mmCIF file of N, CA and C in Angstrom:
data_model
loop_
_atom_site.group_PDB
_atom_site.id
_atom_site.type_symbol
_atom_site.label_atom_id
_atom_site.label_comp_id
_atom_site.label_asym_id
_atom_site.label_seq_id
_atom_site.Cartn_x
_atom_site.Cartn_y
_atom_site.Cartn_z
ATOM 1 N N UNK V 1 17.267 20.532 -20.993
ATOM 2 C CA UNK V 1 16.308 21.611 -20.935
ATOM 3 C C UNK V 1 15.944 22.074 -22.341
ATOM 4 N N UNK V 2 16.974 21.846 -23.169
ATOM 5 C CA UNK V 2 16.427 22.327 -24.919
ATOM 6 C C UNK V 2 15.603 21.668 -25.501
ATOM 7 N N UNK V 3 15.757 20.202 -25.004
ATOM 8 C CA UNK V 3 14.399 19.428 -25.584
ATOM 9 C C UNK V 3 13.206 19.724 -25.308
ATOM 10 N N UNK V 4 12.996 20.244 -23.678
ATOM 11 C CA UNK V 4 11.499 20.380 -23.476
ATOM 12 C C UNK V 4 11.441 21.861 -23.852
ATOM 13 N N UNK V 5 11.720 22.589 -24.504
ATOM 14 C CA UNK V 5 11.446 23.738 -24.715
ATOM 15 C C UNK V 5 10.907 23.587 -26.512
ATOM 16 N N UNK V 6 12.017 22.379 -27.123
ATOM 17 C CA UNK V 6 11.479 22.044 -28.518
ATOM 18 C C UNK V 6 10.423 21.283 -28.597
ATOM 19 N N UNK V 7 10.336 20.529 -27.467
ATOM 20 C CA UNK V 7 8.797 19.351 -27.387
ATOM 21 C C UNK V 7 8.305 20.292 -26.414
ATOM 22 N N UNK V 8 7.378 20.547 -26.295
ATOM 23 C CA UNK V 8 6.792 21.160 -25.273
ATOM 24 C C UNK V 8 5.332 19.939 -25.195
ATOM 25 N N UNK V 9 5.271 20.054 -24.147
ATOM 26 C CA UNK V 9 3.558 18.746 -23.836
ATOM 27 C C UNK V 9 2.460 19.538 -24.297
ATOM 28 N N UNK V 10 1.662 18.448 -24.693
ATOM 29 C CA UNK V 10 0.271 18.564 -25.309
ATOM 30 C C UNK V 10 -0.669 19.312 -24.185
ATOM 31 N N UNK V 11 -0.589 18.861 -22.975
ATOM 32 C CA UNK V 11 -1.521 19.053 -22.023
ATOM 33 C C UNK V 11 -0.556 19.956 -21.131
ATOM 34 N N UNK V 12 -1.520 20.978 -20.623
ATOM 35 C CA UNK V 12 -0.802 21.775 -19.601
ATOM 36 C C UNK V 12 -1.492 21.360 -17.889
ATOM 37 N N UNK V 13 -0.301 21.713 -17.458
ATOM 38 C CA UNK V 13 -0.835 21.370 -15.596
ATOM 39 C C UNK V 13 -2.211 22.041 -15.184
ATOM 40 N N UNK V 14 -2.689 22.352 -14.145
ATOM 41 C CA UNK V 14 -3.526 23.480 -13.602
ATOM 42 C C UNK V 14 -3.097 23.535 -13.143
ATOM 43 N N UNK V 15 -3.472 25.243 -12.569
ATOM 44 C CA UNK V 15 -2.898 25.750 -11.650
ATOM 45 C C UNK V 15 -2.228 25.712 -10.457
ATOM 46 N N UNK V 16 -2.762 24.613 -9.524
ATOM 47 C CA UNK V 16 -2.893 24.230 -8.544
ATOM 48 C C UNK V 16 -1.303 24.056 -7.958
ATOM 49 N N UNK V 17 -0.900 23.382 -9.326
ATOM 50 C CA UNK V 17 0.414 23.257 -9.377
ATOM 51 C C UNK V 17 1.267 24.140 -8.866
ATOM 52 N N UNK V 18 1.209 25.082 -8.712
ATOM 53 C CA UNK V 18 1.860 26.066 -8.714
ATOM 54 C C UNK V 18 2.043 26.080 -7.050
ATOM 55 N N UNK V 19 0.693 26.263 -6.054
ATOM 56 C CA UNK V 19 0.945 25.880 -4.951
ATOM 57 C C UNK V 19 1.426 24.703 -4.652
ATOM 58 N N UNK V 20 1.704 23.745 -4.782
ATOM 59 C CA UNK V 20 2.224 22.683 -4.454
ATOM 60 C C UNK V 20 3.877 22.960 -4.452
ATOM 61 N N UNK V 21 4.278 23.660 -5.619
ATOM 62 C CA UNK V 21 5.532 24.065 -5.702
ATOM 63 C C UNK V 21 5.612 25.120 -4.466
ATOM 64 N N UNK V 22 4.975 26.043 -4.222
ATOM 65 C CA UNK V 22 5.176 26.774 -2.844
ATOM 66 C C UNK V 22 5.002 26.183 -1.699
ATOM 67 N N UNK V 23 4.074 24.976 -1.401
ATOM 68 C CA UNK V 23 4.037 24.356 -0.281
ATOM 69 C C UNK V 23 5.658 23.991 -0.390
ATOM 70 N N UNK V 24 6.344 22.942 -1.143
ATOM 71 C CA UNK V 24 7.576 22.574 -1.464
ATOM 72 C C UNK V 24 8.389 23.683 -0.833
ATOM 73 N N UNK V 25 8.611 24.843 -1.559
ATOM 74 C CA UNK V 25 9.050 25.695 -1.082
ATOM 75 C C UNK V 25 9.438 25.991 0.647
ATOM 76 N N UNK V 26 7.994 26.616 0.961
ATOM 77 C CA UNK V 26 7.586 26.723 2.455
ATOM 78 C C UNK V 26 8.687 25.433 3.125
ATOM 79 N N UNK V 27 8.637 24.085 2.807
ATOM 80 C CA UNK V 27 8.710 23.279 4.114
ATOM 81 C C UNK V 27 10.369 22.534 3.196
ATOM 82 N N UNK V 28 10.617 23.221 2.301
ATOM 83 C CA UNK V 28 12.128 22.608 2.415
ATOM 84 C C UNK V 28 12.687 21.371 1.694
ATOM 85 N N UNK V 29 11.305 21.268 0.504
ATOM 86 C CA UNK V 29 11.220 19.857 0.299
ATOM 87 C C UNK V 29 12.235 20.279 -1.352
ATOM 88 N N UNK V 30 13.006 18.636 -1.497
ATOM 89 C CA UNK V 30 13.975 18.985 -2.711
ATOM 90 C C UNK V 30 12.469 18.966 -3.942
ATOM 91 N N UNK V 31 12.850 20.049 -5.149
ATOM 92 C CA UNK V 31 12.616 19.424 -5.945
ATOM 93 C C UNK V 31 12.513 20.252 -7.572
ATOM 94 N N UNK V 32 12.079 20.122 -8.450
ATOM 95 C CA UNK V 32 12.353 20.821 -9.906
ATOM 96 C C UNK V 32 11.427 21.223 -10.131
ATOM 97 N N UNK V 33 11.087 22.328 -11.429
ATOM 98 C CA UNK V 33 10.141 22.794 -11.723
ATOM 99 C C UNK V 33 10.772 22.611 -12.689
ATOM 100 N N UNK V 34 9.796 22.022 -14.126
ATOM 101 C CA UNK V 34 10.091 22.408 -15.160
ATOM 102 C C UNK V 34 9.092 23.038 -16.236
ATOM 103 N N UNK V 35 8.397 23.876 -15.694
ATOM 104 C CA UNK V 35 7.476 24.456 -16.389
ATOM 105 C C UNK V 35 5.975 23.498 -16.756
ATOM 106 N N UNK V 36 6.210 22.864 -17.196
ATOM 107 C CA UNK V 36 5.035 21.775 -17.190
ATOM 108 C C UNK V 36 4.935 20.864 -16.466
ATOM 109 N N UNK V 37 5.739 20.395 -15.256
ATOM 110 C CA UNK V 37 5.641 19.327 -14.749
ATOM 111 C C UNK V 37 6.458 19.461 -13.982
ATOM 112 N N UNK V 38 6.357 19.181 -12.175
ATOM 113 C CA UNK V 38 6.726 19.134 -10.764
ATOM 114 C C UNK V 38 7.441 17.977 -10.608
ATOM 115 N N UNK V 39 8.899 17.701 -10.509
ATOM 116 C CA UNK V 39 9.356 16.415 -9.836
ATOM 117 C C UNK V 39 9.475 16.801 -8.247
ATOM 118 N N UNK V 40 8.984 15.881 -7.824
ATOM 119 C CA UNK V 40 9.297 16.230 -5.799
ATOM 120 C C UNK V 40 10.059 15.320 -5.243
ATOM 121 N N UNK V 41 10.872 15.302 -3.790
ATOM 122 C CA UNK V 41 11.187 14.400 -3.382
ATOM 123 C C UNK V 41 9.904 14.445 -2.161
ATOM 124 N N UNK V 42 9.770 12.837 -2.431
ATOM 125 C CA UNK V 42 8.265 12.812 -1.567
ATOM 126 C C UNK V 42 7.791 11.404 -1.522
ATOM 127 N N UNK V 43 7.713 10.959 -0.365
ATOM 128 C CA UNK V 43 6.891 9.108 -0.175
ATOM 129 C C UNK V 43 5.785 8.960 -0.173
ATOM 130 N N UNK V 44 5.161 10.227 -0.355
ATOM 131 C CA UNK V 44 3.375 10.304 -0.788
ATOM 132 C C UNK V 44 3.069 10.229 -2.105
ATOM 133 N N UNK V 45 1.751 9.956 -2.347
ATOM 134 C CA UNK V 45 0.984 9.167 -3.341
ATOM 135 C C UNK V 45 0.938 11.016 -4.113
ATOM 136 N N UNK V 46 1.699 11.254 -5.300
ATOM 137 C CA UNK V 46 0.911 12.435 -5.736
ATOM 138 C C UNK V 46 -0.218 12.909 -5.800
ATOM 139 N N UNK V 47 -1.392 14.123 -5.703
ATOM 140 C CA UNK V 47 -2.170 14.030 -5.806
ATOM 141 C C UNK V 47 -2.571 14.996 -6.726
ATOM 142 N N UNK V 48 -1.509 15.883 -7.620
ATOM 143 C CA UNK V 48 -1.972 16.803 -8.189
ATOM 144 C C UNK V 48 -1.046 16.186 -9.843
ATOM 145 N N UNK V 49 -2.152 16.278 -10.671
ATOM 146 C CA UNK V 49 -1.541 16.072 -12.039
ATOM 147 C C UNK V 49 -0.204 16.184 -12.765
ATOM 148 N N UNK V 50 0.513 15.972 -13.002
ATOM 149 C CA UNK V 50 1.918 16.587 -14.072
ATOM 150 C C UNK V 50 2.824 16.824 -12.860
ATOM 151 N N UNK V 51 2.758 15.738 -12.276
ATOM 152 C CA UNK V 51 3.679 15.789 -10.297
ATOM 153 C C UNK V 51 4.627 14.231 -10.744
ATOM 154 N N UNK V 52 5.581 14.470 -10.543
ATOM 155 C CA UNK V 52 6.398 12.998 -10.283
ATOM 156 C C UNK V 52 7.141 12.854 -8.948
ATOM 157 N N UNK V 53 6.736 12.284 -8.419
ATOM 158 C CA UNK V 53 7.722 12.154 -6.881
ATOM 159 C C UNK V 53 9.151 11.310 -7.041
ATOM 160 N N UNK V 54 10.077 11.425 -6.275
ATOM 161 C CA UNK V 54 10.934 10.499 -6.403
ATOM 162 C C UNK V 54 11.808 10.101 -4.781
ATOM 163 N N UNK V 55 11.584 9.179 -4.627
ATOM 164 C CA UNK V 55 12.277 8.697 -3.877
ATOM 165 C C UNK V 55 13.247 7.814 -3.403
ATOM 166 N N UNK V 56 14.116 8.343 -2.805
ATOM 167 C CA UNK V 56 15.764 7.232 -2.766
ATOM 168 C C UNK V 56 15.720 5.889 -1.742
ATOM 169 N N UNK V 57 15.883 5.007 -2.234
ATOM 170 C CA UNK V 57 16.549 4.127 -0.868
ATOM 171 C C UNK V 57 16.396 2.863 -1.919
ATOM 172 N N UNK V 58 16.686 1.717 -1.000
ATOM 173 C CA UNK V 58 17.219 0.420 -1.419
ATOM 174 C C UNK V 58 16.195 -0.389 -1.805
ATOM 175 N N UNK V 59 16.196 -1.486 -2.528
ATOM 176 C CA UNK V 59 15.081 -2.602 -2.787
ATOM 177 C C UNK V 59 14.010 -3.106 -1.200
ATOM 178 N N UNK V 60 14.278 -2.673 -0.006
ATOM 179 C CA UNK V 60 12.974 -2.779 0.984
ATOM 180 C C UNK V 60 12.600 -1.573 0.680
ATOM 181 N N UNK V 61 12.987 -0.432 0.156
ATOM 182 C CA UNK V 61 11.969 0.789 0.165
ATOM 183 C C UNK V 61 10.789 0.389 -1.121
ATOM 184 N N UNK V 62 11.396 0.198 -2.257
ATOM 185 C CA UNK V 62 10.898 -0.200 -3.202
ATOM 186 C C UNK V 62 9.630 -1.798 -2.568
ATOM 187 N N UNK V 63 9.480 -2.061 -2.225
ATOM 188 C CA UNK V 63 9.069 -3.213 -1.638
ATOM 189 C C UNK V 63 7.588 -2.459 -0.352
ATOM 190 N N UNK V 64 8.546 -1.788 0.295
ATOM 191 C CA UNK V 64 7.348 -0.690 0.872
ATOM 192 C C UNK V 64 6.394 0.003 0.575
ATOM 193 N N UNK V 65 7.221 0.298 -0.767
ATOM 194 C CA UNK V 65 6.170 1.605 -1.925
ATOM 195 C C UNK V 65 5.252 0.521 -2.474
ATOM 196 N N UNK V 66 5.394 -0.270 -2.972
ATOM 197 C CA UNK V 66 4.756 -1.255 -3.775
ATOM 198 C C UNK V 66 3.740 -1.813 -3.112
ATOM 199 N N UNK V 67 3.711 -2.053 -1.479
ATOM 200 C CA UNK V 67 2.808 -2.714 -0.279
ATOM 201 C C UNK V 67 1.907 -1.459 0.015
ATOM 202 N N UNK V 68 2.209 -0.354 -0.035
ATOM 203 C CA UNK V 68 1.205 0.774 0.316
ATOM 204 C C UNK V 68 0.643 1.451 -0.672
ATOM 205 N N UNK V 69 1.411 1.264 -1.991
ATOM 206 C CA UNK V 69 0.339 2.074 -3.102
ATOM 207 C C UNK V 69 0.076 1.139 -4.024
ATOM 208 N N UNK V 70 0.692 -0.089 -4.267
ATOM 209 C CA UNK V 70 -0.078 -0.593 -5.226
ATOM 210 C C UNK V 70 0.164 -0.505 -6.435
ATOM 211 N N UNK V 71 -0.999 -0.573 -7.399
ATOM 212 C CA UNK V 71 -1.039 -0.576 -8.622
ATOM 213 C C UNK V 71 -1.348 0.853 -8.506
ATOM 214 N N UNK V 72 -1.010 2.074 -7.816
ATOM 215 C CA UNK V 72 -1.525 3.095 -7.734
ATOM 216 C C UNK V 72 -0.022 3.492 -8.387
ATOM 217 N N UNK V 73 1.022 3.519 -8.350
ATOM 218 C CA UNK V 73 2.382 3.443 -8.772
ATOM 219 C C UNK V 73 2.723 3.580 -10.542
ATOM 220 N N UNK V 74 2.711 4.654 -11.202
ATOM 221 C CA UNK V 74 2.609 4.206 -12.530
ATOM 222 C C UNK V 74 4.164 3.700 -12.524
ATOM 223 N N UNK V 75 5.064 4.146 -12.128
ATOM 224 C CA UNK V 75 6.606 3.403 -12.643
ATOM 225 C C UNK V 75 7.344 3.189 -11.286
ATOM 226 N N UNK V 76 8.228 2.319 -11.610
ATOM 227 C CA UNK V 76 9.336 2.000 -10.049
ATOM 228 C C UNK V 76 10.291 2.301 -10.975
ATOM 229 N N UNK V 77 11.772 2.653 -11.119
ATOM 230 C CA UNK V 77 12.658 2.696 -11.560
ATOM 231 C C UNK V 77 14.022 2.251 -10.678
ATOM 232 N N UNK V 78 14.961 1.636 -11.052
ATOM 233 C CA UNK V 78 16.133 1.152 -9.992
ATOM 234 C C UNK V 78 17.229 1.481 -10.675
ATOM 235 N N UNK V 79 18.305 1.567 -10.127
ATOM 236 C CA UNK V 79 19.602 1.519 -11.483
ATOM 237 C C UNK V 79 20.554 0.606 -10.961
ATOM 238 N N UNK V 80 20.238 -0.304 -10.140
ATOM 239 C CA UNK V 80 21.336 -1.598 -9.650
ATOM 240 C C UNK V 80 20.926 -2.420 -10.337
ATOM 241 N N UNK V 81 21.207 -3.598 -9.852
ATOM 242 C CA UNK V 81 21.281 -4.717 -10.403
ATOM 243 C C UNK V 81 20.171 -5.090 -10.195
ATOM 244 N N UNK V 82 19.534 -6.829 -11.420
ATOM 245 C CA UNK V 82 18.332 -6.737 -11.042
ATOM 246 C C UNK V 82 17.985 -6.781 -9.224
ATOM 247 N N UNK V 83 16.218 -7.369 -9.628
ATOM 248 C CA UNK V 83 15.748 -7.466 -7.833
ATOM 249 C C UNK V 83 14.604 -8.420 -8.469
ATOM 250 N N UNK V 84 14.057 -9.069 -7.244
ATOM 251 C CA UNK V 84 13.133 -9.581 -6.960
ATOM 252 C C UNK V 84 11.682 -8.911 -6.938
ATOM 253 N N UNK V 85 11.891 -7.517 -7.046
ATOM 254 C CA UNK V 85 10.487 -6.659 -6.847
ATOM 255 C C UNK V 85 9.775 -6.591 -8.502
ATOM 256 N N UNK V 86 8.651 -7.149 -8.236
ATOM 257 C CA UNK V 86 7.874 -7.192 -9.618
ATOM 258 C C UNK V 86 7.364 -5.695 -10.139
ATOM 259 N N UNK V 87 7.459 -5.523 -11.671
ATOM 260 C CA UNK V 87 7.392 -4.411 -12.236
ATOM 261 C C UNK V 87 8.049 -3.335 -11.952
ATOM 262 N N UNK V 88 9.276 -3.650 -12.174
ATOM 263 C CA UNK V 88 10.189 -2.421 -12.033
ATOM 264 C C UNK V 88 10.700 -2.325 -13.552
ATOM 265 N N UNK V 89 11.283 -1.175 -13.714
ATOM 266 C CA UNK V 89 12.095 -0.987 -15.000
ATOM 267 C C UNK V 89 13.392 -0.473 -14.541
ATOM 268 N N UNK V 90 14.461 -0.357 -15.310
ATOM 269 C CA UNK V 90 15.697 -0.028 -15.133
ATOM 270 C C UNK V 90 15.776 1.339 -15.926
ATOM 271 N N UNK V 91 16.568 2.305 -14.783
ATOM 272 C CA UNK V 91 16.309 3.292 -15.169
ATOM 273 C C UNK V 91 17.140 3.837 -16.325
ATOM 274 N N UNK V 92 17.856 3.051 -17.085
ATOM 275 C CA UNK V 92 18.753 3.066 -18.279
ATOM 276 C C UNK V 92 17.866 2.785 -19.515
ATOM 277 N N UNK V 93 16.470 2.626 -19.246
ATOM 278 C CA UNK V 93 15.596 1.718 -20.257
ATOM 279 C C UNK V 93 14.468 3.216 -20.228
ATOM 280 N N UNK V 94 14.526 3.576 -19.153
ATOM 281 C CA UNK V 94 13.158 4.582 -19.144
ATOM 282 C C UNK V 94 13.661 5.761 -20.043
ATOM 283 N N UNK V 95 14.573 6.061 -20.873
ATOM 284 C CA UNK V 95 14.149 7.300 -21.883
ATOM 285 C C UNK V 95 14.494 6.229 -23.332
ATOM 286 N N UNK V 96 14.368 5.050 -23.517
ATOM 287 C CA UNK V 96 13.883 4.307 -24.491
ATOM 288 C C UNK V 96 12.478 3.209 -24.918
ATOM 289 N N UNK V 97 11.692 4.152 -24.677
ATOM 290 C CA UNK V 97 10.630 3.002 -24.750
ATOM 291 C C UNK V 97 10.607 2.255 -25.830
ATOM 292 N N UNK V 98 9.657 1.653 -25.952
ATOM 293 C CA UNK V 98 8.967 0.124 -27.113
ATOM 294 C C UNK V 98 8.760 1.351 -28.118
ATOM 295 N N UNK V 99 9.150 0.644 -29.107
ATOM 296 C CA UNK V 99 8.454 1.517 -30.405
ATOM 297 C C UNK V 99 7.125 1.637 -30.527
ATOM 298 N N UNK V 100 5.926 0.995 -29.876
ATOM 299 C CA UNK V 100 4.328 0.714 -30.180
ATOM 300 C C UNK V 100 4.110 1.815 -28.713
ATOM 301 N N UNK V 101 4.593 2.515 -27.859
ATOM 302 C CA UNK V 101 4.347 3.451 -26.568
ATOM 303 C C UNK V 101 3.811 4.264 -27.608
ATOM 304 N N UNK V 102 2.575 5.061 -26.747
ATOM 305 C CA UNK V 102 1.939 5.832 -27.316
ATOM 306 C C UNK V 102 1.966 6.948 -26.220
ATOM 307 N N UNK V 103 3.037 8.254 -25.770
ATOM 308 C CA UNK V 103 2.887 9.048 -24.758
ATOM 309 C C UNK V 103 1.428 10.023 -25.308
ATOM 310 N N UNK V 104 0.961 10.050 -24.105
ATOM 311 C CA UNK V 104 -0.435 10.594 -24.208
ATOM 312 C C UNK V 104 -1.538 10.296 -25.177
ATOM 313 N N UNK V 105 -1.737 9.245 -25.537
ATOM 314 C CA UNK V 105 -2.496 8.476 -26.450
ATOM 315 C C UNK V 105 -1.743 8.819 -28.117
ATOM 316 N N UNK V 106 -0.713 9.843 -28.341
ATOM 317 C CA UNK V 106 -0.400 9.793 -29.521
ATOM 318 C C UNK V 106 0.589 8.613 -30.514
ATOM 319 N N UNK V 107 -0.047 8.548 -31.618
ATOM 320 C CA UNK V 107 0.798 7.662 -32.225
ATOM 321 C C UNK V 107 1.623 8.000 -32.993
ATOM 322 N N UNK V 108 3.176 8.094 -32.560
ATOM 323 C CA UNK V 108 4.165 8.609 -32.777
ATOM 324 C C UNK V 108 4.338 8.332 -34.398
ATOM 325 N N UNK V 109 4.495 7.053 -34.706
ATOM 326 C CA UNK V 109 4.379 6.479 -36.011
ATOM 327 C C UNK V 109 3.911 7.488 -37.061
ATOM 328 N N UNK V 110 2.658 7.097 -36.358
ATOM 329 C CA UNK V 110 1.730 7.433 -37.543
ATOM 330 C C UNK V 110 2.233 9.372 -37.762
ATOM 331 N N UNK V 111 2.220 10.256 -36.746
ATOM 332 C CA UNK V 111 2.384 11.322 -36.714
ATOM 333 C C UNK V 111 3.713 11.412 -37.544
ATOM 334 N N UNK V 112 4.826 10.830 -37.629
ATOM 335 C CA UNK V 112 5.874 10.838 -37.838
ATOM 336 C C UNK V 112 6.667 10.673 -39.248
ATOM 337 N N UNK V 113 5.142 9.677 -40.049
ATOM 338 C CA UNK V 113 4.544 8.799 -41.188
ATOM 339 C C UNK V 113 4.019 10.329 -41.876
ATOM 340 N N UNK V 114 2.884 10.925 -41.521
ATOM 341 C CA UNK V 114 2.143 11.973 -41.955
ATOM 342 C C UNK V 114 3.218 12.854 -43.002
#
C-alpha cells in the first residue's frame, strides 16, 4: 500500500467507478478498492476502466475465459506449473516486466535518464 501512495497513476478512474464498487457491495461480491483502481472477483468482461477482475479455478477455466473473451483479455496469469493455454504469464513474472514495457505509454528509461 506505500508504494501506491508514492507512485500514484497518471490517469484517474471516473466516477462511475465508484458505483460499481457499491453494486459489489450491494450483492456480496469479493473485492479491493485501492483508490485508483477496482480489483473484483468476477467472470465478466470488465466494463468500466481502472477495473481488474480476477478469477480462480484450474487450466479448463483459463481455457473457458480465453474461448469467450478472446483477445478481449489483456492478461491470464497462473502460478502452477506450465500449461498448454497460449498467452499466459506466470504470475511470479507479472511485477517484473521487460525493461522496453512502457506502463501507460511512458518511457521509464528515458524519464529515469532525465
Amino acid at each position: 500500500q506505500e508504494f501506491w501512495k508514492e507512485n500514484p497513476q497518471h490517469q484517474k478512474p471516473a466516477p462511475d467507478i465508484k458505483y460499481q464498487y457499491a453494486y459489489n457491495e450491494a450483492v456480496q461480491r469479493n473485492q479491493l478498492w485501492l483508490e485508483d483502481f477496482l480489483i473484483q472477483e468476477s467472470e465478466e468482461l470488465p466494463e468500466i476502466d481502472f477495473t481488474v477482475n480476477w478469477v480462480k479455478g484450474g487450466e479448463d477455466k483459463v481455457k473457458e475465459l480465453k474461448a469467450s473473451f478472446g483477445k478481449k483479455l489483456q492478461s491470464v496469469y497462473i502460478t502452477g506449473e506450465d500449461s498448454d493455454v497460449s498467452e499466459i504469464e506466470e504470475l511470479s513474472k507479472a511485477q517484473r516486466p521487460p525493461i522496453f514495457w512502457k506502463p501507460d505509454g511512458v518511457d521509464v528509461i528515458k524519464e529515469l535518464v532525465k
